[in-house]
Coordinates of N, CA and C in Angstrom, one line a residue:
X1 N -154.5 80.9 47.1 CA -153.7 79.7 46.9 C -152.3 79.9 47.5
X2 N -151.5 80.6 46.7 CA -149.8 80.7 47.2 C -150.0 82.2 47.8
X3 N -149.4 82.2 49.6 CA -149.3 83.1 49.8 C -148.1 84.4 49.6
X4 N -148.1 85.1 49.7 CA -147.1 85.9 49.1 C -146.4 86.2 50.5
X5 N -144.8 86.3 50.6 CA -144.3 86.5 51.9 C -143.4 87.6 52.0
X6 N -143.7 88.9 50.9 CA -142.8 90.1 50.7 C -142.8 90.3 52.5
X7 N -143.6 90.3 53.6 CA -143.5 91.1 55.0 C -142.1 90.3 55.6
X8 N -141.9 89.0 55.0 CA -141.0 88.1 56.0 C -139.6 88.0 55.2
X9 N -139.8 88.9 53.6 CA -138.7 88.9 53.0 C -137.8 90.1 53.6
X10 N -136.1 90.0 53.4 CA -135.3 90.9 53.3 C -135.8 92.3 52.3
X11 N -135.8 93.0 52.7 CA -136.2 94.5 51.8 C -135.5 94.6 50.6
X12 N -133.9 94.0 50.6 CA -132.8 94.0 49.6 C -133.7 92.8 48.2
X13 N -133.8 91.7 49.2 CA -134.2 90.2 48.5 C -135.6 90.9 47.4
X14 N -136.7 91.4 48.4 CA -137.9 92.0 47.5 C -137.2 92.7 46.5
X15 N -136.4 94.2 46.6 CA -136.2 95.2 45.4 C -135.2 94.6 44.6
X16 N -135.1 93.4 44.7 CA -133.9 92.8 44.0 C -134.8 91.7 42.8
X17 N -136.0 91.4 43.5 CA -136.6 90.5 42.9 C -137.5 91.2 41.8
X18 N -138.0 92.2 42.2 CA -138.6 93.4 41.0 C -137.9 93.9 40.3
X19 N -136.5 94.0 40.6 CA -135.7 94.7 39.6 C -135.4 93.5 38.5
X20 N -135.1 92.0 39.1 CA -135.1 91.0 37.6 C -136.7 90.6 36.8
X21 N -137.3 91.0 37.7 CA -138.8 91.4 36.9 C -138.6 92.0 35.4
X22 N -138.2 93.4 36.0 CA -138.2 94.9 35.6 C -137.1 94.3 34.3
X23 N -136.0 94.0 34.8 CA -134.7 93.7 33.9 C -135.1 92.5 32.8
X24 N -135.8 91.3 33.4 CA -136.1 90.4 32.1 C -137.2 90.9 30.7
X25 N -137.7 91.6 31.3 CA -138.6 92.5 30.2 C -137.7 93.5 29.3
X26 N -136.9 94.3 30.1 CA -136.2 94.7 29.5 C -134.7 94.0 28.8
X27 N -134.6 93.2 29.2 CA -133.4 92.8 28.0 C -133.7 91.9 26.9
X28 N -135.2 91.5 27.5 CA -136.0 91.1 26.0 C -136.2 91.8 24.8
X29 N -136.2 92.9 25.0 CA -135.8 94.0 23.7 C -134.2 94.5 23.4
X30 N -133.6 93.8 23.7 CA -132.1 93.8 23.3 C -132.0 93.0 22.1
X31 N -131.6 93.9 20.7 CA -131.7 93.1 19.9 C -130.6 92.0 19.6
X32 N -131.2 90.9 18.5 CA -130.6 89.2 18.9 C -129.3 89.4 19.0
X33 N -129.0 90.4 18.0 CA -127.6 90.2 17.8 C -126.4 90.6 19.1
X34 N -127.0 91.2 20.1 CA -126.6 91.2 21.5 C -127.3 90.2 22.4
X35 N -127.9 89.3 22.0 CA -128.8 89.1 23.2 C -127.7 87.2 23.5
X36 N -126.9 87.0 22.9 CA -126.5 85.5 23.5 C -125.0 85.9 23.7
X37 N -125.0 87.5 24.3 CA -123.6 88.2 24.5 C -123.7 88.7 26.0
X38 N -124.1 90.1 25.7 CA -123.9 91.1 26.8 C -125.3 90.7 27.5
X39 N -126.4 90.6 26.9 CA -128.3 89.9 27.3 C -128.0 88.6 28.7
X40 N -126.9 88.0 28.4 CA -126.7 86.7 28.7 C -126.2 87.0 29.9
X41 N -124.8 88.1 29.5 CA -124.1 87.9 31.0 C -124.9 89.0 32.2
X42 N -125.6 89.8 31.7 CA -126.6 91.0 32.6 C -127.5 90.0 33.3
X43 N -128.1 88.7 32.4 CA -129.1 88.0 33.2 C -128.8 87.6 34.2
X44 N -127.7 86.5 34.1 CA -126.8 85.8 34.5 C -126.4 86.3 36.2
X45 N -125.4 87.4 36.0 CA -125.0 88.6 37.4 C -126.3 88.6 37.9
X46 N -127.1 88.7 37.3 CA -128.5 89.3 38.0 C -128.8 87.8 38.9
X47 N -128.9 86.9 38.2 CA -129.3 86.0 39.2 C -128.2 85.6 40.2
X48 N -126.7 85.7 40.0 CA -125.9 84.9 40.6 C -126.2 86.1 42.0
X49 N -127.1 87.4 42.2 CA -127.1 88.4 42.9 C -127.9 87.7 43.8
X50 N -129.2 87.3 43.3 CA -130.2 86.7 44.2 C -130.0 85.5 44.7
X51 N -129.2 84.6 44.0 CA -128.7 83.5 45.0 C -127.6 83.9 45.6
X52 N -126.8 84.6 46.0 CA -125.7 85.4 47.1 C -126.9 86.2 48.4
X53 N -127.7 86.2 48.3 CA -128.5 87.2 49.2 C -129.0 86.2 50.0
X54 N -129.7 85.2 48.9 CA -130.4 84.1 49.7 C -129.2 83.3 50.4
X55 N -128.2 82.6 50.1 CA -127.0 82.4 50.4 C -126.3 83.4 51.9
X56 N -126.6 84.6 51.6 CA -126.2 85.0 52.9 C -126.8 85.7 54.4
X57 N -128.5 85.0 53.4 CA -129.4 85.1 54.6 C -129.5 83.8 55.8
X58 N -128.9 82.9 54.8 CA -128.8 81.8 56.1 C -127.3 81.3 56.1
X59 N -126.2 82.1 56.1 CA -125.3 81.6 56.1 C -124.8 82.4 57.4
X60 N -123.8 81.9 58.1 CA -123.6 82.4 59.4 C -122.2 83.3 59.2
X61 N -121.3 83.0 58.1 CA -120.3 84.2 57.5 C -121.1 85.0 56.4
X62 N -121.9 85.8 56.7 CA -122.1 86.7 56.0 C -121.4 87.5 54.9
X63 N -120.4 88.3 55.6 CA -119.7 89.5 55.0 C -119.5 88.5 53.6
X64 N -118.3 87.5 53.7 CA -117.9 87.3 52.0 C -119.1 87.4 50.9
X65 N -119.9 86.6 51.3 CA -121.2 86.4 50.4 C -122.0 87.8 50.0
X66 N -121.5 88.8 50.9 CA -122.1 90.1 50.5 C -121.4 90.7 49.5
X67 N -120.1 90.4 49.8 CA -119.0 91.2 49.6 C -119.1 91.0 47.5
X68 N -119.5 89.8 47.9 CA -119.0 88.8 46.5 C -120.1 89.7 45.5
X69 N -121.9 89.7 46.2 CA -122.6 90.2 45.9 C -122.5 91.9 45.2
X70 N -122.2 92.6 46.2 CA -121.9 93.8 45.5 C -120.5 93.6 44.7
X71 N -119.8 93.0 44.3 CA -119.0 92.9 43.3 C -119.7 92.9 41.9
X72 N -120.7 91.9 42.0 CA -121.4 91.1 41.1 C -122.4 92.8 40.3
X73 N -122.7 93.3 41.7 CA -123.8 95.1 41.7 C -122.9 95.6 40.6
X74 N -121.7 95.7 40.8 CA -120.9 96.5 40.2 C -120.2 95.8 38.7
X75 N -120.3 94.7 38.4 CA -120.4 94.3 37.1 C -121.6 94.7 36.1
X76 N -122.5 94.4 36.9 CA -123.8 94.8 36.2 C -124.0 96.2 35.9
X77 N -123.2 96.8 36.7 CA -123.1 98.7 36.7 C -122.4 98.8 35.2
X78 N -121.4 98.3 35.1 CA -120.8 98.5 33.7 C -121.2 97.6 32.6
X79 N -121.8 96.5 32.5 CA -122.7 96.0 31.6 C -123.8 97.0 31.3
X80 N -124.6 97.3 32.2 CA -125.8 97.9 31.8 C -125.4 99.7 31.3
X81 N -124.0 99.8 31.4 CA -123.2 101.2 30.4 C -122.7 100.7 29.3
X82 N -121.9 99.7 28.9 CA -121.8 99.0 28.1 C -123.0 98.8 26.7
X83 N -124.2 98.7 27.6 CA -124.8 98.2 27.0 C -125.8 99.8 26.5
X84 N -126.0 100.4 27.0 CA -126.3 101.9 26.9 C -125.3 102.6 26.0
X85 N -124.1 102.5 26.0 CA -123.1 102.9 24.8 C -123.2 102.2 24.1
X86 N -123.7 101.2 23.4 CA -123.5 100.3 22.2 C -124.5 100.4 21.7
X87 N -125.9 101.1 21.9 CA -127.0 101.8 22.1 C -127.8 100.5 21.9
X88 N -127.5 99.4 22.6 CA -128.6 98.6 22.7 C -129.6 98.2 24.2
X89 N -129.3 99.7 24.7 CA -130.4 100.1 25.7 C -131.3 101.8 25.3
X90 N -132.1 101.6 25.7 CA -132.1 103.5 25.8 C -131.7 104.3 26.7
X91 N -131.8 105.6 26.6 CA -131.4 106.4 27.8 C -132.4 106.0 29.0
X92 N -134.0 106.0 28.9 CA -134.5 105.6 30.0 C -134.1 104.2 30.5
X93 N -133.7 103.4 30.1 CA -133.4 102.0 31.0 C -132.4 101.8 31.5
X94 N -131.2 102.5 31.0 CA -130.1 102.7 31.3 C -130.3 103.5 32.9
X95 N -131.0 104.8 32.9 CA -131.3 105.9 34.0 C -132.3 104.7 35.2
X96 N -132.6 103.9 34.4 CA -133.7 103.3 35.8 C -133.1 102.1 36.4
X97 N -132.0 101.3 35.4 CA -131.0 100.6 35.5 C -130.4 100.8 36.8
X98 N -129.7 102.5 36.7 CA -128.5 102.7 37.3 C -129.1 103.3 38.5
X99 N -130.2 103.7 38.2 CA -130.9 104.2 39.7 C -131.4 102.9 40.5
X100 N -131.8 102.0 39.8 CA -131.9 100.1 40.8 C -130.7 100.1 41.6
X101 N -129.2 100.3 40.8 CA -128.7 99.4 41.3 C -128.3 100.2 42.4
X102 N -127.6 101.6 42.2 CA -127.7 102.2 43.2 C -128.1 102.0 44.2
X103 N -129.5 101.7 44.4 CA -130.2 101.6 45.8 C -130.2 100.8 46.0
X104 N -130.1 99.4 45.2 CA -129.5 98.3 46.0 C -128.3 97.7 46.6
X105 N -127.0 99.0 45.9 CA -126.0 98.9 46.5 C -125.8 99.4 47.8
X106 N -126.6 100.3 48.1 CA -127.1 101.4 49.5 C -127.4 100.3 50.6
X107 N -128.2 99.3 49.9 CA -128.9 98.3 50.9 C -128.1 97.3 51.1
X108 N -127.0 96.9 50.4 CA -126.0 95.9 49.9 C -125.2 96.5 51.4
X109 N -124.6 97.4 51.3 CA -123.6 98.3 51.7 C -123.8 98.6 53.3
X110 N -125.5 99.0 53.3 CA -125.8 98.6 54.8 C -125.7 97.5 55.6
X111 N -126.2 96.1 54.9 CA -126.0 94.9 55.4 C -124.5 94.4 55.6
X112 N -124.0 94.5 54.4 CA -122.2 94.3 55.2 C -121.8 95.0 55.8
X113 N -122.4 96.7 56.6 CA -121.8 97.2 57.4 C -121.8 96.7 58.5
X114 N -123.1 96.8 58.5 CA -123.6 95.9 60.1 C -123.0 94.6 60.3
X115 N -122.9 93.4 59.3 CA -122.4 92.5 59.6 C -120.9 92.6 60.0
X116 N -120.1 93.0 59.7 CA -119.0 93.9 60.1 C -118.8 94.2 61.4
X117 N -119.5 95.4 61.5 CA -119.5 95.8 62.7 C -119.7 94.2 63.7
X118 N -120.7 93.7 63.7 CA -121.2 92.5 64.8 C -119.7 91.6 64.8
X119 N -118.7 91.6 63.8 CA -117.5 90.8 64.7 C -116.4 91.2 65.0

């Protein structure tokens, strides 16, 4: 039926899309009494991430839209500590959290280099 187009996606766009997979399961076990707080704004970053990517796949100034993006990486870096110190994460989600974003800051970090470099 629907074909799937991970070969013609951005590498960042795919691990970005697994990771709010990965992340809406897990902050569905954030209990309520966090979840229309810190639940909200982790979701939230997370998406405004994947509309900046898609945003700066067809946008012809790239850098800001990246720039904005890893900003956004790095909110969620201290939400998802935040949220790990208030122990409404565990230690493993927190550890697979911070190892996500890492890598997608790696990937973040590459694409605004290069775009950079090109002007």
């Amino acid at each position: 039926m629907f074909e799937r187009r991970e070969e013609a996606e951005l590498p960042i766009f795919a691990k970005w899309m697994e990771f709010l997979k990965w992340l809406n399961a897990a902050t569905d076990r954030i209990p309520k009494k966090a979840r229309f707080t810190v639940t909200n704004r982790i979701s939230n970053l997370a998406l405004d991430v994947i509309e900046d990517l898609t945003e700066a796949r067809y946008s012809r100034n790239k850098s800001a839209t990246l720039r904005s993006a890893n900003l956004k990486l790095e909110k969620l870096r201290v939400l998802m500590r935040v949220a790990f110190e208030s122990e409404l994460i565990p230690m493993a989600t927190y550890k697979y959290s911070a190892k996500a974003l890492n890598e997608a800051g790696k990937m973040l970090g590459g694409w605004l280099k290069h775009q950079e470099g090109r002007t």
